[in-house]
Short mmCIF file of C-alpha atoms in Angstrom, two decimals:
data_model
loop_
_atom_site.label_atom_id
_atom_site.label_comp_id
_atom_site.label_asym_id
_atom_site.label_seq_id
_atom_site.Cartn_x
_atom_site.Cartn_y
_atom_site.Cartn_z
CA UNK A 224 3.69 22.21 1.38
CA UNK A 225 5.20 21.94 4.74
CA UNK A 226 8.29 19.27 4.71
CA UNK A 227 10.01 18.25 8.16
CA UNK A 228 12.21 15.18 9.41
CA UNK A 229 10.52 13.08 12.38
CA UNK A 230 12.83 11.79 14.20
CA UNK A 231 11.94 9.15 17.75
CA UNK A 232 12.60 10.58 21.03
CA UNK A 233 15.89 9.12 20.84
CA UNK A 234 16.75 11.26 18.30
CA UNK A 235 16.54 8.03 15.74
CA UNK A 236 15.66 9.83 12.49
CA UNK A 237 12.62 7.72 11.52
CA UNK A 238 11.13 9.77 8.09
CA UNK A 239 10.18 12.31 6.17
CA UNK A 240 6.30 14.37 7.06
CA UNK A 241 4.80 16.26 4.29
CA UNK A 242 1.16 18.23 5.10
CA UNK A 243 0.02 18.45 1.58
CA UNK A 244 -2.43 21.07 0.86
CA UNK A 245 -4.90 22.27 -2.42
CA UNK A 246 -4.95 18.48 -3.46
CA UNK A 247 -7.64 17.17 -2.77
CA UNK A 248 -7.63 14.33 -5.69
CA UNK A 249 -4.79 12.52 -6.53
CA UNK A 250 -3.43 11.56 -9.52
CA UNK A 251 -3.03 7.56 -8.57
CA UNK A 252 -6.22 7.34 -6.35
CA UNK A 253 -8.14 3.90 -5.08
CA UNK A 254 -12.19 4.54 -5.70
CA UNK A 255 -14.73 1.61 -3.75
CA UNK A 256 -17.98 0.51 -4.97
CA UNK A 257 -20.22 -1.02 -2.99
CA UNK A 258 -18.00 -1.66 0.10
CA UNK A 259 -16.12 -5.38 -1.82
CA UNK A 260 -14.93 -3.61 -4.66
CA UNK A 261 -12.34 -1.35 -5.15
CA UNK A 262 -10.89 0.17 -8.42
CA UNK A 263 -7.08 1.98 -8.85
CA UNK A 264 -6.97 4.37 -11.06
CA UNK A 265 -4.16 6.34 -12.24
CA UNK A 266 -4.76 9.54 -14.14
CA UNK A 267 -8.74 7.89 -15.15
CA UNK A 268 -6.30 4.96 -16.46
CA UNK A 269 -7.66 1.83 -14.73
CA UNK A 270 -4.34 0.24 -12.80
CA UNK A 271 -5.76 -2.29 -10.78
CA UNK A 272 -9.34 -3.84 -9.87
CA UNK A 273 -9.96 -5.90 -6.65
CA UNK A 274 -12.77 -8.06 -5.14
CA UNK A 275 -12.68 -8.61 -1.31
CA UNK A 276 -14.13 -12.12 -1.29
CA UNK A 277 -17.41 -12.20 1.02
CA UNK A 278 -15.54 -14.51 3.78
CA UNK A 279 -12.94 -11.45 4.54
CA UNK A 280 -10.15 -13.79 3.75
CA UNK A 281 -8.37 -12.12 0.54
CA UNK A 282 -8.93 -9.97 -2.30
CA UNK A 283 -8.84 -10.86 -6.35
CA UNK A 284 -7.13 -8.76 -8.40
CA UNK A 285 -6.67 -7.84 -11.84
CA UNK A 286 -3.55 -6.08 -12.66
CA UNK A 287 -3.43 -4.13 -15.78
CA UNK A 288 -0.57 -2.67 -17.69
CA UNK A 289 -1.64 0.81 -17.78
CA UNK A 290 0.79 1.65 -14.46
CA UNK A 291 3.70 4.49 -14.87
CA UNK A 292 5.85 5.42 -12.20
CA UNK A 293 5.61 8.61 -10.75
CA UNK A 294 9.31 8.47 -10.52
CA UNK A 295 11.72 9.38 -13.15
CA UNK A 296 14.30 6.85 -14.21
CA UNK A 297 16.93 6.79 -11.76
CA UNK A 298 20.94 7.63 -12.93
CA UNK A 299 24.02 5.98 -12.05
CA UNK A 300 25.30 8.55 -11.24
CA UNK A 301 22.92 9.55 -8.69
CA UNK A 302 23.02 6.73 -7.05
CA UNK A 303 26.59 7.24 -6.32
CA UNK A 304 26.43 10.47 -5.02
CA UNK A 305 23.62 9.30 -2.79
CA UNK A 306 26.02 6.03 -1.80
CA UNK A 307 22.71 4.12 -0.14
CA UNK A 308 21.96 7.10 2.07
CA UNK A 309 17.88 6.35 2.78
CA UNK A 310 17.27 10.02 4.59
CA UNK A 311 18.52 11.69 1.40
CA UNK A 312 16.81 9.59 -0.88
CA UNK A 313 13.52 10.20 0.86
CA UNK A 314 14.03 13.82 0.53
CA UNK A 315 14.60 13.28 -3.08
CA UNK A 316 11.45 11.08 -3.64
CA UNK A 317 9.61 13.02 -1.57
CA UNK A 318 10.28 15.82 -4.26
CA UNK A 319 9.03 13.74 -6.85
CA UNK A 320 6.16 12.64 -5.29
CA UNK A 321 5.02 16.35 -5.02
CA UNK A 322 6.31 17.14 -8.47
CA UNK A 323 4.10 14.34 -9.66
CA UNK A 324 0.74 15.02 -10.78
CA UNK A 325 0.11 10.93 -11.30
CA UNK A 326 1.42 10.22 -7.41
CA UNK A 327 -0.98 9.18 -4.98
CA UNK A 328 -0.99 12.31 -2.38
CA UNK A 329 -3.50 13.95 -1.60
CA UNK A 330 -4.31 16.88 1.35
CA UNK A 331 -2.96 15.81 4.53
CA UNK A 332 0.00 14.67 6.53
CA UNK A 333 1.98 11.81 5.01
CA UNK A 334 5.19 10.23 6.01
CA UNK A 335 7.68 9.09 3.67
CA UNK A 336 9.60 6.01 6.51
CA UNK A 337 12.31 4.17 6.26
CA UNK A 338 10.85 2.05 9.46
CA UNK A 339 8.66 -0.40 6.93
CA UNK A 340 5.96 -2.91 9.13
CA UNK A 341 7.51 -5.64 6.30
CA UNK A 342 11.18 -5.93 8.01
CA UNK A 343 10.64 -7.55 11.39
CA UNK A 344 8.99 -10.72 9.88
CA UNK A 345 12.08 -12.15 8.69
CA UNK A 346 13.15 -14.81 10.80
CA UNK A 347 17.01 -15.55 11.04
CA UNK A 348 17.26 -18.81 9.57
CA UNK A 349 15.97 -18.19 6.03
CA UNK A 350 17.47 -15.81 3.39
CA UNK A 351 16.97 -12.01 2.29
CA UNK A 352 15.86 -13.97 -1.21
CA UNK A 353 13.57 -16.72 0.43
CA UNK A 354 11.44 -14.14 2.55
CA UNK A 355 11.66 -11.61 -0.12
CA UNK A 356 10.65 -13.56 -2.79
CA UNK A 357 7.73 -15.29 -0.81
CA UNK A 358 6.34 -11.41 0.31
CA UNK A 359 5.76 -11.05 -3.41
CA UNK A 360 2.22 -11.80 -4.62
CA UNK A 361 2.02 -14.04 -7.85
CA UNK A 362 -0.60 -13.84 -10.60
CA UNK A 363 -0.06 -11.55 -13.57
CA UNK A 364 -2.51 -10.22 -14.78
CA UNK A 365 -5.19 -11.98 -12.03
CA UNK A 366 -4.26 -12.98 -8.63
CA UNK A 367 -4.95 -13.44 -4.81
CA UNK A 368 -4.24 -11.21 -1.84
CA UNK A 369 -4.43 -13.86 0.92
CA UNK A 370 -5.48 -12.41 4.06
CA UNK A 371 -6.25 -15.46 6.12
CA UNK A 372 -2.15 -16.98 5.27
CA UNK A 373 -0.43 -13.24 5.64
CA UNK A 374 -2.66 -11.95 8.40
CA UNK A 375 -0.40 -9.03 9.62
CA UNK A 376 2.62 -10.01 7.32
CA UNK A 377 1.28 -7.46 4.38
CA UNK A 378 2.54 -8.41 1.49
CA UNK A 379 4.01 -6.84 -1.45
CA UNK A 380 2.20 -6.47 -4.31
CA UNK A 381 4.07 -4.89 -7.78
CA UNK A 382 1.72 -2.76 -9.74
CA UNK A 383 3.66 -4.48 -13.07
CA UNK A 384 5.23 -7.92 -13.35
CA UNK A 385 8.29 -7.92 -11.76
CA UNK A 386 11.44 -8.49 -14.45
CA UNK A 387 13.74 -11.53 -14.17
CA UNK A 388 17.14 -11.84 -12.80
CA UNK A 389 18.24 -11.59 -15.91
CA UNK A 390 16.62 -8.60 -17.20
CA UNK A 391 19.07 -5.40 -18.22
CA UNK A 392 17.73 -3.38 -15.77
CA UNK A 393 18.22 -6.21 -12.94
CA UNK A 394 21.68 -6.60 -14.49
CA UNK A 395 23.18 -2.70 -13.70
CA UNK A 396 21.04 -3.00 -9.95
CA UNK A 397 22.75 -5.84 -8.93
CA UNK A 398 26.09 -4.61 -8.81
CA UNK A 399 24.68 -1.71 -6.27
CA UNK A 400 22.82 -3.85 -4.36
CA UNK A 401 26.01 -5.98 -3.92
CA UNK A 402 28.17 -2.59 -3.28
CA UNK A 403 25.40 -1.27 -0.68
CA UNK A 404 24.30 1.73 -2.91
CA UNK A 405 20.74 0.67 -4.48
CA UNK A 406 18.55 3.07 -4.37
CA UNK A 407 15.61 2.51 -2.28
CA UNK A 408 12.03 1.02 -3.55
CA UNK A 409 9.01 3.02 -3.06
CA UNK A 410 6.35 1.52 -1.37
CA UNK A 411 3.05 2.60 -0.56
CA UNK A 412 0.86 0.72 1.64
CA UNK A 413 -3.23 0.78 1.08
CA UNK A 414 -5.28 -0.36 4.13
CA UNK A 415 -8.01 -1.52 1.78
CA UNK A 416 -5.65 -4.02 0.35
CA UNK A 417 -3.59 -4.82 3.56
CA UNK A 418 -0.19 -4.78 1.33
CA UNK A 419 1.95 -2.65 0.05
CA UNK A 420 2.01 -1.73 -3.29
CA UNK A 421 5.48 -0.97 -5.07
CA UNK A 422 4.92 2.50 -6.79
CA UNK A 423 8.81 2.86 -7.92
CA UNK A 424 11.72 0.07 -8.26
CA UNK A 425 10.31 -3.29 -9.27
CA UNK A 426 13.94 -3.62 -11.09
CA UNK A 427 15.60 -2.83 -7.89
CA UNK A 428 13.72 -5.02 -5.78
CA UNK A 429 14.52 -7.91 -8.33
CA UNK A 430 18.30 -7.38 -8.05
CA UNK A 431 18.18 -7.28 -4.13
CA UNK A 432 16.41 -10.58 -4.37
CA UNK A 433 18.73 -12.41 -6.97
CA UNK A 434 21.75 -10.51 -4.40
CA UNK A 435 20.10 -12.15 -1.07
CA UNK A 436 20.38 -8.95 -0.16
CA UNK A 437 18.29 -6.72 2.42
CA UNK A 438 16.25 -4.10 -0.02
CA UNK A 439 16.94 -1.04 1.04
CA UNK A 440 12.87 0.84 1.37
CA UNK A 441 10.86 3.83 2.06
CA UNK A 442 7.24 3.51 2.79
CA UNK A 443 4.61 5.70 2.12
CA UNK A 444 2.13 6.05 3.82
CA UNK A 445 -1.24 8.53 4.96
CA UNK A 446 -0.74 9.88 9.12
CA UNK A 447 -2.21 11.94 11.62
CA UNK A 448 -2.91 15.79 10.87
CA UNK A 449 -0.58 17.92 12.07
CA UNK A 450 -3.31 19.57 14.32
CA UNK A 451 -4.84 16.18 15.27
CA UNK A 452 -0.62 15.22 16.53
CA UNK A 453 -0.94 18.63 18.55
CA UNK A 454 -4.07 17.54 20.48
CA UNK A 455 -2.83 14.14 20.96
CA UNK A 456 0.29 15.08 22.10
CA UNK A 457 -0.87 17.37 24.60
CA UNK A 458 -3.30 14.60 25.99
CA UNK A 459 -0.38 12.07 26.74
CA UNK A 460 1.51 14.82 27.93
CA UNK A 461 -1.61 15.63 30.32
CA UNK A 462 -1.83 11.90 30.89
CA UNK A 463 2.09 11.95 32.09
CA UNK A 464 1.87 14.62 34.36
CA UNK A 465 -1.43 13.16 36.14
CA UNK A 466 1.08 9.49 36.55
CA UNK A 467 3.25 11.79 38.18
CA UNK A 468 1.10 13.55 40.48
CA UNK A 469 -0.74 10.14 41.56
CA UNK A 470 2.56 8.78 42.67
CA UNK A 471 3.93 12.20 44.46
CA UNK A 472 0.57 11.63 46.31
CA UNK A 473 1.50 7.93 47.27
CA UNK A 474 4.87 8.98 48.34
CA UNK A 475 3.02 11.71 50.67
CA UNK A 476 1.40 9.36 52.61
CA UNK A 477 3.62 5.75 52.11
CA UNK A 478 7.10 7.81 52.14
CA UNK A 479 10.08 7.18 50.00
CA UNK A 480 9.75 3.97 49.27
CA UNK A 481 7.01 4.36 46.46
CA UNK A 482 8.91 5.16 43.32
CA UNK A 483 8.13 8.88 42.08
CA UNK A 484 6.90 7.27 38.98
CA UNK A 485 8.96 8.65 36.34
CA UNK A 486 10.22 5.47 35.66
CA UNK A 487 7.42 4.14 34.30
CA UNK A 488 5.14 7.07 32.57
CA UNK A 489 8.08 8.20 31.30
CA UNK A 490 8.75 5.62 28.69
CA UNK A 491 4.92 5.21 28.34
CA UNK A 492 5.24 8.93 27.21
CA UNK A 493 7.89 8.35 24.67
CA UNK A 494 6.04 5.16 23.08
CA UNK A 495 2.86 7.27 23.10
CA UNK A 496 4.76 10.26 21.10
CA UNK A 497 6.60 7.79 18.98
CA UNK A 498 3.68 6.41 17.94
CA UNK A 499 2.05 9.19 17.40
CA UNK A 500 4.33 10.73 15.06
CA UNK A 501 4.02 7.50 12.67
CA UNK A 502 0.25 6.30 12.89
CA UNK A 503 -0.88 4.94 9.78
CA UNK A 504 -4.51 5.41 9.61
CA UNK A 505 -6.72 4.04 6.90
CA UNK A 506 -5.69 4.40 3.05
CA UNK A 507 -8.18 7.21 1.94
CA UNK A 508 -10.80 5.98 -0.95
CA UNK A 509 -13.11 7.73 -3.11
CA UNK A 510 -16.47 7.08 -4.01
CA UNK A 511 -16.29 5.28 -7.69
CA UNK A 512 -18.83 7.55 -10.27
CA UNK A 513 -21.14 5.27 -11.79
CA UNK A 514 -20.88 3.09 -8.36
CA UNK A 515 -20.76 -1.00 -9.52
CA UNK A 516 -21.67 -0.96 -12.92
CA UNK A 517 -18.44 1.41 -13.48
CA UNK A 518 -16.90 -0.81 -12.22
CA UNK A 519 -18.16 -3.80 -13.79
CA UNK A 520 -17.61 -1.54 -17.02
CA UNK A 521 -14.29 -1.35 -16.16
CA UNK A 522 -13.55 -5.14 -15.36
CA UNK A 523 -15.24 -5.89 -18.38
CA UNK A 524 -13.00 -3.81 -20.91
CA UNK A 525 -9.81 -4.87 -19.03
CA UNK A 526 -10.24 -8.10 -18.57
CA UNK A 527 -11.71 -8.65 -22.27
CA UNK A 528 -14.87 -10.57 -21.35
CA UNK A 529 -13.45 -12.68 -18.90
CA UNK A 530 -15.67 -14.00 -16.50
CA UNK A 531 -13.58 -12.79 -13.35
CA UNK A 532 -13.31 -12.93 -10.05
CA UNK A 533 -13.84 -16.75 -11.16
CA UNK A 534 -15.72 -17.99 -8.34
#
């Protein structure tokens, strides 16, 4: 598995790429039925079920308990070496993510990023605790994704309930999220959902919250193909160079006073390879075996009987 820093043109060191290859299941994988339902499964142990209501406006969920994270417990002592340093902690849970066989990559190019679409939303007058705590999504074990309120806001969505400010766990976080040396929480976001999931750090997320405190994250997510950036790449380059030739032609016949264009495809060029290097396509999803009545199998024995998604 090929590992390499991406960095902006700046030089800005953005994340951590990894082109997985030979894996072409993963251990935590999300499996559709019938286009509305989905089913995440975790080493064939049902995690979570979801129904995308038939307006497009949100998704039920049921939530089971059956969730382990693929990373190990965390030491003190760790975290102290570390000292809050996000580019070495996403080379460390990058290593853990491979070493996992319950994580959810699969074959292709991901990118472990520091640069979450969650952080710009929070407007200046309200607190790290008020915006964190309302990105949360409620409900244990059933709840509501609401697309139509948190259109573009993605919300965060624990995989288990999410411990109290109280809890033990909270307790020893909270003095490293007030020192600035929490480790990070995992996220991964699934385009199927349109949220994030946390996949490591529910405890640390908690303290950060009863802190006011920024979290400190590192989002995973699926991007483009190494060989697919190549192509790409060369096309805006391509694209550049024809912006720069168009203008050298204006200047031939208008003179010096048409700019030579660099000023403008040039930062065109850098946005274009910026983005490039951090697309997040679509959440891969695997056809469920047994299509909808696996599924309604599955809601069935988690949900005990329950009539759900109530309607």
């Amino acid at each position: 598995m090929q590992r390499s820093d991406v960095t902006r043109t700046d030089g800005t060191w953005v994340g951590l790429s990894l082109d997985v290859r030979e894996r072409r299941r993963p251990g935590l994988a999300v499996f559709v039925a019938a286009g509305s339902r989905m089913l995440l499964s975790q080493l064939s142990r049902p995690v979570l079920l979801a129904v995308v209501d038939e307006p497009l406006q949100g998704v039920d969920f049921w939530r089971t308990d059956a969730y382990h994270s693929c990373v190990p417990p965390l030491r003190a002592d760790l975290a102290r070496a570390l000292a809050g340093d996000v580019e070495r902690w996403a080379h460390r849970f990058m290593r853990y993510l491979v070493d996992a066989p319950d994580s959810p990559l699969h074959e292709g190019r991901w990118l472990l990023t520091r640069e979450s679409a969650l952080l710009p939303w929070r407007y200046a007058d309200i607190s790290h605790a008020e915006y964190w705590t309302s990105m949360l999504v409620e409900g244990h074990p059933d709840g509501y994704l609401d697309w139509y309120l948190h259109a573009c806001s993605w919300e965060v969505l624990p995989l288990r309930p999410m411990p109290d400010a109280d809890d033990g766990r909270v307790k020893a976080y909270r003095k490293q999220a007030r020192d600035g040396t929490l480790p990070p929480v995992l996220l991964w976001w699934v385009s199927g959902l349109d949220c994030h999931l946390v996949l490591d750090g529910h405890a640390r997320l908690a303290a950060a919250i009863a802190e006011s405190v920024e979290p400190p994250l590192l989002e995973l997510h699926r991007t483009v193909p190494r060989d697919d950036l190549v192509a790409r790449t060369e096309d805006a380059v391509a694209f550049y160079e024809a912006e720069l030739a168009r203008f050298a032609a204006l200047r031939a016949v208008h003179g010096p006073t048409v700019p030579d264009g660099a000023a403008l495809a040039g930062p065109q060029l850098a946005r274009l390879i910026d983005e490039l290097s951090t697309a997040r396509p679509p959440t891969c999803a695997w056809p469920l075996p047994g299509g909808v009545s696996r599924w309604d199998e599955a809601a069935r024995e988690v949900t005990g009987g329950m009539c759900w998604p109530r309607g």
